[in-house]
Amino acid sequence: MVEVEGCTAVAVVAGDSISSIDPKEFLKRADASMAGSPDFPSDRDGADLMTLRHPFIPNSYSHVSQAQIRLHGLTRDQLAMVSVLMSLQASRHPLALQKKIHRLDEVVQSQEIAPAVSLYECARKADGAGAIIVMSEKAAREYSGPRIRITGAGEASGLTVYPKDEEETLQAASSAKEAFRLAYHSAGLSPSEIHYFGLYDCFPICFIRAVEASGLSPPGRGGQWVEDRYRAFIASGGDKPLPPEDLPVNTHGGLLGFAAPWEAPAIFSIIEACSQLSGAAVEGGRQLQKCQRAAVYGNGGVFTHSAVAVLEF
């Protein structure tokens, strides 16, 4: 709208209220969000697709998790370590819901929601909202505050329901990889030139696949990247967050630690990236010493739609 339609400034607002919804009603609505998709399979054409069990979304992410476990050596503990790391990050943000640092055993042993998903590995239900303002270059020049530029963007789409075949599943669950590729290309940057990453983490496998897609780790090694940072946390005493430079990802805690009001988490990630870029993420000691470029990733469905923005200060 700013670039093509000549708007001077656009307010982008997202919010939702789901913590007050009855859990059964919430799961019913979540299932409906998948079943209402145009490419949702009928009874006749689903022979080669995974068996979709209620609740649809956690079980779909579990299916991708199990494929990554069997084909790339991801471990069940590595999945749970994502929730521990996000609780570390959230513990430093004054507005995060998760104040207590999770232990690995309590994540693994929390209520099973799907075969490879426990309760503490689900995004935090919450009521909340966020807003950002996107301005034209001309309008921004008249603004006296910190100016953050959008220098790259990428979008990609995938499937709603995944194949039974695990290799085909991992090939299909690649919209994030394509979105990051397009964003880096349009920004003229490589992953090594990014200082901060906002990665969608509705479930641990989403975070791990994003770690790989963003270039933080090689393909198939996202679980080891997570474990390396978890081991560093344990080696430091296991009772306080890592320095921001050791984990420059989701310094607000992401969906697993900060909050996930359904439609708003990607806005929260953009806000935290802007805070890092402008040097405003000082509360709780989460500010990176050097942060001039950030990449922020949002996911819809089950890797069904991915969008990435590259931001520079």
PDB file of C-alpha atoms in Angstrom, residues 107-305:
ATOM      1  CA  VAL A 107       8.580 -30.091  29.412  1.00  0.00           C
ATOM      2  CA  VAL A 108       8.942 -33.716  28.321  1.00  0.00           C
ATOM      3  CA  GLN A 109       6.663 -34.979  31.091  1.00  0.00           C
ATOM      4  CA  SER A 110       3.896 -32.404  30.671  1.00  0.00           C
ATOM      5  CA  GLN A 111       0.571 -33.585  29.272  1.00  0.00           C
ATOM      6  CA  GLU A 112       0.787 -35.223  25.844  1.00  0.00           C
ATOM      7  CA  ILE A 113      -1.169 -33.308  23.207  1.00  0.00           C
ATOM      8  CA  ALA A 114       0.103 -35.296  20.212  1.00  0.00           C
ATOM      9  CA  PRO A 115       2.726 -38.081  19.874  1.00  0.00           C
ATOM     10  CA  ALA A 116       5.653 -35.633  19.636  1.00  0.00           C
ATOM     11  CA  VAL A 117       4.054 -32.593  21.279  1.00  0.00           C
ATOM     12  CA  SER A 118       3.542 -31.955  24.999  1.00  0.00           C
ATOM     13  CA  LEU A 119       1.530 -29.188  26.660  1.00  0.00           C
ATOM     14  CA  TYR A 120       4.636 -27.073  27.358  1.00  0.00           C
ATOM     15  CA  GLU A 121       5.554 -27.343  23.676  1.00  0.00           C
ATOM     16  CA  CYS A 122       2.408 -25.517  22.569  1.00  0.00           C
ATOM     17  CA  ALA A 123       2.222 -21.763  21.961  1.00  0.00           C
ATOM     18  CA  ARG A 124       0.974 -19.836  24.990  1.00  0.00           C
ATOM     19  CA  LYS A 125      -2.738 -19.049  24.672  1.00  0.00           C
ATOM     20  CA  ALA A 126      -3.299 -15.386  25.431  1.00  0.00           C
ATOM     21  CA  ASP A 127      -5.376 -12.285  24.835  1.00  0.00           C
ATOM     22  CA  GLY A 128      -3.368  -9.479  23.317  1.00  0.00           C
ATOM     23  CA  ALA A 129      -2.648  -7.137  20.449  1.00  0.00           C
ATOM     24  CA  GLY A 130       0.180  -5.294  18.760  1.00  0.00           C
ATOM     25  CA  ALA A 131       0.612  -2.611  16.111  1.00  0.00           C
ATOM     26  CA  ILE A 132       3.290  -1.233  13.825  1.00  0.00           C
ATOM     27  CA  ILE A 133       3.289   1.729  11.439  1.00  0.00           C
ATOM     28  CA  VAL A 134       4.797   1.447   7.958  1.00  0.00           C
ATOM     29  CA  MET A 135       5.674   4.810   6.390  1.00  0.00           C
ATOM     30  CA  SER A 136       6.876   6.019   3.032  1.00  0.00           C
ATOM     31  CA  GLU A 137      10.490   7.159   2.679  1.00  0.00           C
ATOM     32  CA  LYS A 138       9.311  10.778   2.403  1.00  0.00           C
ATOM     33  CA  ALA A 139       7.185  10.587   5.544  1.00  0.00           C
ATOM     34  CA  ALA A 140       9.942   8.798   7.427  1.00  0.00           C
ATOM     35  CA  ARG A 141      12.378  11.629   6.731  1.00  0.00           C
ATOM     36  CA  GLU A 142      10.081  13.938   8.681  1.00  0.00           C
ATOM     37  CA  TYR A 143       9.931  11.543  11.633  1.00  0.00           C
ATOM     38  CA  SER A 144      12.345  12.334  14.469  1.00  0.00           C
ATOM     39  CA  GLY A 145      12.453   8.857  16.046  1.00  0.00           C
ATOM     40  CA  PRO A 146      14.524   5.829  15.034  1.00  0.00           C
ATOM     41  CA  ARG A 147      13.870   4.769  11.441  1.00  0.00           C
ATOM     42  CA  ILE A 148      13.949   1.095  10.545  1.00  0.00           C
ATOM     43  CA  ARG A 149      13.879   0.197   6.851  1.00  0.00           C
ATOM     44  CA  ILE A 150      12.324  -2.863   5.236  1.00  0.00           C
ATOM     45  CA  THR A 151      15.065  -3.946   2.842  1.00  0.00           C
ATOM     46  CA  GLY A 152      13.922  -7.420   1.875  1.00  0.00           C
ATOM     47  CA  ALA A 153      10.869  -9.650   1.874  1.00  0.00           C
ATOM     48  CA  GLY A 154       9.834 -13.123   0.776  1.00  0.00           C
ATOM     49  CA  GLU A 155       6.693 -15.225   0.767  1.00  0.00           C
ATOM     50  CA  ALA A 156       6.001 -18.870  -0.040  1.00  0.00           C
ATOM     51  CA  SER A 157       3.224 -21.420   0.389  1.00  0.00           C
ATOM     52  CA  GLY A 158       2.977 -25.160   0.928  1.00  0.00           C
ATOM     53  CA  LEU A 159       0.442 -27.825   1.860  1.00  0.00           C
ATOM     54  CA  THR A 160      -2.368 -27.876   4.382  1.00  0.00           C
ATOM     55  CA  VAL A 161      -2.201 -31.635   5.038  1.00  0.00           C
ATOM     56  CA  TYR A 162       0.987 -33.642   4.600  1.00  0.00           C
ATOM     57  CA  PRO A 163       1.722 -36.968   2.857  1.00  0.00           C
ATOM     58  CA  LYS A 164       2.152 -40.198   4.791  1.00  0.00           C
ATOM     59  CA  ASP A 165       5.600 -40.512   3.242  1.00  0.00           C
ATOM     60  CA  GLU A 166       8.115 -38.822   5.538  1.00  0.00           C
ATOM     61  CA  GLU A 167      10.578 -37.735   2.846  1.00  0.00           C
ATOM     62  CA  GLU A 168       7.748 -36.140   0.897  1.00  0.00           C
ATOM     63  CA  THR A 169       6.541 -34.475   4.097  1.00  0.00           C
ATOM     64  CA  LEU A 170       9.875 -32.786   4.781  1.00  0.00           C
ATOM     65  CA  GLN A 171      10.182 -31.712   1.145  1.00  0.00           C
ATOM     66  CA  ALA A 172       6.706 -30.210   1.282  1.00  0.00           C
ATOM     67  CA  ALA A 173       7.234 -28.449   4.640  1.00  0.00           C
ATOM     68  CA  SER A 174       9.716 -26.053   3.073  1.00  0.00           C
ATOM     69  CA  SER A 175       7.836 -22.785   2.613  1.00  0.00           C
ATOM     70  CA  ALA A 176      10.021 -21.132   5.261  1.00  0.00           C
ATOM     71  CA  LYS A 177      13.196 -22.045   3.370  1.00  0.00           C
ATOM     72  CA  GLU A 178      11.867 -20.483   0.171  1.00  0.00           C
ATOM     73  CA  ALA A 179      10.625 -17.365   1.953  1.00  0.00           C
ATOM     74  CA  PHE A 180      14.026 -16.822   3.601  1.00  0.00           C
ATOM     75  CA  ARG A 181      15.782 -17.364   0.263  1.00  0.00           C
ATOM     76  CA  LEU A 182      13.636 -14.733  -1.426  1.00  0.00           C
ATOM     77  CA  ALA A 183      14.016 -12.273   1.462  1.00  0.00           C
ATOM     78  CA  TYR A 184      17.800 -12.571   1.591  1.00  0.00           C
ATOM     79  CA  HIS A 185      18.010 -12.236  -2.186  1.00  0.00           C
ATOM     80  CA  SER A 186      15.866  -9.092  -2.276  1.00  0.00           C
ATOM     81  CA  ALA A 187      17.908  -7.558   0.563  1.00  0.00           C
ATOM     82  CA  GLY A 188      21.214  -8.532  -1.025  1.00  0.00           C
ATOM     83  CA  LEU A 189      22.341 -10.170   2.212  1.00  0.00           C
ATOM     84  CA  SER A 190      23.467 -13.559   3.461  1.00  0.00           C
ATOM     85  CA  PRO A 191      22.440 -15.206   6.757  1.00  0.00           C
ATOM     86  CA  SER A 192      25.825 -14.377   8.283  1.00  0.00           C
ATOM     87  CA  GLU A 193      25.060 -10.658   7.889  1.00  0.00           C
ATOM     88  CA  ILE A 194      21.916 -10.855  10.047  1.00  0.00           C
ATOM     89  CA  HIS A 195      22.366  -9.947  13.725  1.00  0.00           C
ATOM     90  CA  TYR A 196      18.935 -10.850  15.117  1.00  0.00           C
ATOM     91  CA  PHE A 197      16.357 -13.470  14.153  1.00  0.00           C
ATOM     92  CA  GLY A 198      12.658 -13.497  15.012  1.00  0.00           C
ATOM     93  CA  LEU A 199      11.592 -17.081  14.360  1.00  0.00           C
ATOM     94  CA  TYR A 200       8.045 -18.404  14.558  1.00  0.00           C
ATOM     95  CA  ASP A 201       7.871 -21.058  17.268  1.00  0.00           C
ATOM     96  CA  CYS A 202       4.246 -22.130  17.704  1.00  0.00           C
ATOM     97  CA  PHE A 203       5.671 -25.645  18.244  1.00  0.00           C
ATOM     98  CA  PRO A 204       9.325 -26.691  18.616  1.00  0.00           C
ATOM     99  CA  ILE A 205       9.531 -28.260  15.153  1.00  0.00           C
ATOM    100  CA  CYS A 206       8.494 -24.923  13.624  1.00  0.00           C
ATOM    101  CA  PHE A 207      11.403 -23.240  15.416  1.00  0.00           C
ATOM    102  CA  ILE A 208      13.877 -25.978  14.442  1.00  0.00           C
ATOM    103  CA  ARG A 209      12.854 -25.905  10.794  1.00  0.00           C
ATOM    104  CA  ALA A 210      13.155 -22.096  10.905  1.00  0.00           C
ATOM    105  CA  VAL A 211      16.662 -22.325  12.382  1.00  0.00           C
ATOM    106  CA  GLU A 212      17.608 -24.385   9.327  1.00  0.00           C
ATOM    107  CA  ALA A 213      15.652 -22.269   6.820  1.00  0.00           C
ATOM    108  CA  SER A 214      17.204 -19.037   8.117  1.00  0.00           C
ATOM    109  CA  GLY A 215      20.743 -20.360   7.700  1.00  0.00           C
ATOM    110  CA  LEU A 216      21.561 -20.458  11.408  1.00  0.00           C
ATOM    111  CA  SER A 217      22.309 -24.148  10.968  1.00  0.00           C
ATOM    112  CA  PRO A 218      22.797 -26.508   8.022  1.00  0.00           C
ATOM    113  CA  PRO A 219      19.760 -28.497   6.822  1.00  0.00           C
ATOM    114  CA  GLY A 220      18.875 -31.302   9.202  1.00  0.00           C
ATOM    115  CA  ARG A 221      21.041 -29.869  12.006  1.00  0.00           C
ATOM    116  CA  GLY A 222      18.585 -27.518  13.671  1.00  0.00           C
ATOM    117  CA  GLY A 223      18.113 -29.879  16.591  1.00  0.00           C
ATOM    118  CA  GLN A 224      21.845 -29.945  17.277  1.00  0.00           C
ATOM    119  CA  TRP A 225      21.966 -26.129  17.083  1.00  0.00           C
ATOM    120  CA  VAL A 226      19.282 -26.021  19.780  1.00  0.00           C
ATOM    121  CA  GLU A 227      21.045 -28.619  21.918  1.00  0.00           C
ATOM    122  CA  ASP A 228      24.351 -26.743  21.736  1.00  0.00           C
ATOM    123  CA  ARG A 229      22.688 -23.664  23.218  1.00  0.00           C
ATOM    124  CA  TYR A 230      20.833 -25.688  25.814  1.00  0.00           C
ATOM    125  CA  ARG A 231      24.118 -27.341  26.881  1.00  0.00           C
ATOM    126  CA  ALA A 232      25.722 -23.899  27.149  1.00  0.00           C
ATOM    127  CA  PHE A 233      22.852 -22.842  29.442  1.00  0.00           C
ATOM    128  CA  ILE A 234      23.356 -25.909  31.662  1.00  0.00           C
ATOM    129  CA  ALA A 235      27.131 -25.385  31.714  1.00  0.00           C
ATOM    130  CA  SER A 236      26.623 -21.795  32.901  1.00  0.00           C
ATOM    131  CA  GLY A 237      24.680 -23.016  35.932  1.00  0.00           C
ATOM    132  CA  GLY A 238      21.247 -23.679  34.473  1.00  0.00           C
ATOM    133  CA  ASP A 239      19.533 -20.928  36.423  1.00  0.00           C
ATOM    134  CA  LYS A 240      19.820 -17.759  34.312  1.00  0.00           C
ATOM    135  CA  PRO A 241      19.468 -16.791  30.637  1.00  0.00           C
ATOM    136  CA  LEU A 242      22.352 -16.900  28.197  1.00  0.00           C
ATOM    137  CA  PRO A 243      23.907 -13.603  27.085  1.00  0.00           C
ATOM    138  CA  PRO A 244      21.885 -12.201  24.162  1.00  0.00           C
ATOM    139  CA  GLU A 245      24.831 -12.648  21.796  1.00  0.00           C
ATOM    140  CA  ASP A 246      24.806 -16.403  22.498  1.00  0.00           C
ATOM    141  CA  LEU A 247      21.123 -16.705  21.549  1.00  0.00           C
ATOM    142  CA  PRO A 248      20.171 -13.758  19.293  1.00  0.00           C
ATOM    143  CA  VAL A 249      16.772 -15.255  18.569  1.00  0.00           C
ATOM    144  CA  ASN A 250      13.334 -14.383  19.995  1.00  0.00           C
ATOM    145  CA  THR A 251      14.671 -12.317  22.865  1.00  0.00           C
ATOM    146  CA  HIS A 252      11.064 -11.719  23.960  1.00  0.00           C
ATOM    147  CA  GLY A 253      10.377 -15.456  24.310  1.00  0.00           C
ATOM    148  CA  GLY A 254       8.458 -16.126  21.113  1.00  0.00           C
ATOM    149  CA  LEU A 255       5.082 -17.837  20.991  1.00  0.00           C
ATOM    150  CA  LEU A 256       6.199 -20.461  23.508  1.00  0.00           C
ATOM    151  CA  GLY A 257       7.247 -17.949  26.140  1.00  0.00           C
ATOM    152  CA  PHE A 258       5.935 -14.460  25.444  1.00  0.00           C
ATOM    153  CA  ALA A 259       2.352 -14.988  24.238  1.00  0.00           C
ATOM    154  CA  ALA A 260       0.382 -16.262  21.250  1.00  0.00           C
ATOM    155  CA  PRO A 261      -2.974 -14.508  20.763  1.00  0.00           C
ATOM    156  CA  TRP A 262      -3.543 -16.473  17.512  1.00  0.00           C
ATOM    157  CA  GLU A 263      -3.417 -13.552  15.033  1.00  0.00           C
ATOM    158  CA  ALA A 264      -0.839 -11.369  16.777  1.00  0.00           C
ATOM    159  CA  PRO A 265       2.454 -13.280  17.412  1.00  0.00           C
ATOM    160  CA  ALA A 266       4.162 -12.204  14.176  1.00  0.00           C
ATOM    161  CA  ILE A 267       3.521  -8.566  15.124  1.00  0.00           C
ATOM    162  CA  PHE A 268       5.134  -9.227  18.518  1.00  0.00           C
ATOM    163  CA  SER A 269       8.180 -10.617  16.716  1.00  0.00           C
ATOM    164  CA  ILE A 270       8.438  -7.521  14.509  1.00  0.00           C
ATOM    165  CA  ILE A 271       8.110  -5.260  17.561  1.00  0.00           C
ATOM    166  CA  GLU A 272      10.925  -7.102  19.356  1.00  0.00           C
ATOM    167  CA  ALA A 273      13.124  -6.918  16.246  1.00  0.00           C
ATOM    168  CA  CYS A 274      12.505  -3.153  16.049  1.00  0.00           C
ATOM    169  CA  SER A 275      13.363  -2.847  19.744  1.00  0.00           C
ATOM    170  CA  GLN A 276      16.651  -4.664  19.138  1.00  0.00           C
ATOM    171  CA  LEU A 277      17.488  -2.583  16.064  1.00  0.00           C
ATOM    172  CA  SER A 278      16.768   0.719  17.823  1.00  0.00           C
ATOM    173  CA  GLY A 279      18.587  -0.243  21.043  1.00  0.00           C
ATOM    174  CA  ALA A 280      15.378  -0.212  23.072  1.00  0.00           C
ATOM    175  CA  ALA A 281      15.479  -3.835  24.286  1.00  0.00           C
ATOM    176  CA  VAL A 282      17.376  -2.922  27.442  1.00  0.00           C
ATOM    177  CA  GLU A 283      14.929  -4.208  30.078  1.00  0.00           C
ATOM    178  CA  GLY A 284      16.010  -7.529  31.493  1.00  0.00           C
ATOM    179  CA  GLY A 285      19.424  -7.302  29.841  1.00  0.00           C
ATOM    180  CA  ARG A 286      18.223  -8.699  26.520  1.00  0.00           C
ATOM    181  CA  GLN A 287      19.700  -6.009  24.213  1.00  0.00           C
ATOM    182  CA  LEU A 288      22.288  -7.212  21.702  1.00  0.00           C
ATOM    183  CA  GLN A 289      25.497  -5.180  21.679  1.00  0.00           C
ATOM    184  CA  LYS A 290      25.445  -5.004  17.881  1.00  0.00           C
ATOM    185  CA  CYS A 291      22.177  -5.130  15.989  1.00  0.00           C
ATOM    186  CA  GLN A 292      21.842  -3.415  12.632  1.00  0.00           C
ATOM    187  CA  ARG A 293      19.970  -6.090  10.660  1.00  0.00           C
ATOM    188  CA  ALA A 294      17.161  -8.470  11.587  1.00  0.00           C
ATOM    189  CA  ALA A 295      15.177 -11.184   9.837  1.00  0.00           C
ATOM    190  CA  VAL A 296      11.644 -11.906  11.040  1.00  0.00           C
ATOM    191  CA  TYR A 297       9.659 -14.986  10.026  1.00  0.00           C
ATOM    192  CA  GLY A 298       5.916 -15.605  10.323  1.00  0.00           C
ATOM    193  CA  ASN A 299       4.122 -18.887   9.670  1.00  0.00           C
ATOM    194  CA  GLY A 300       0.490 -19.692   8.949  1.00  0.00           C
ATOM    195  CA  GLY A 301      -1.167 -23.092   9.068  1.00  0.00           C
ATOM    196  CA  VAL A 302       1.345 -25.947   9.310  1.00  0.00           C
ATOM    197  CA  PHE A 303       4.194 -24.505   7.221  1.00  0.00           C
ATOM    198  CA  THR A 304       1.343 -23.723   4.827  1.00  0.00           C
ATOM    199  CA  HIS A 305       2.247 -20.050   4.380  1.00  0.00           C
TER     200      HIS A 305
END
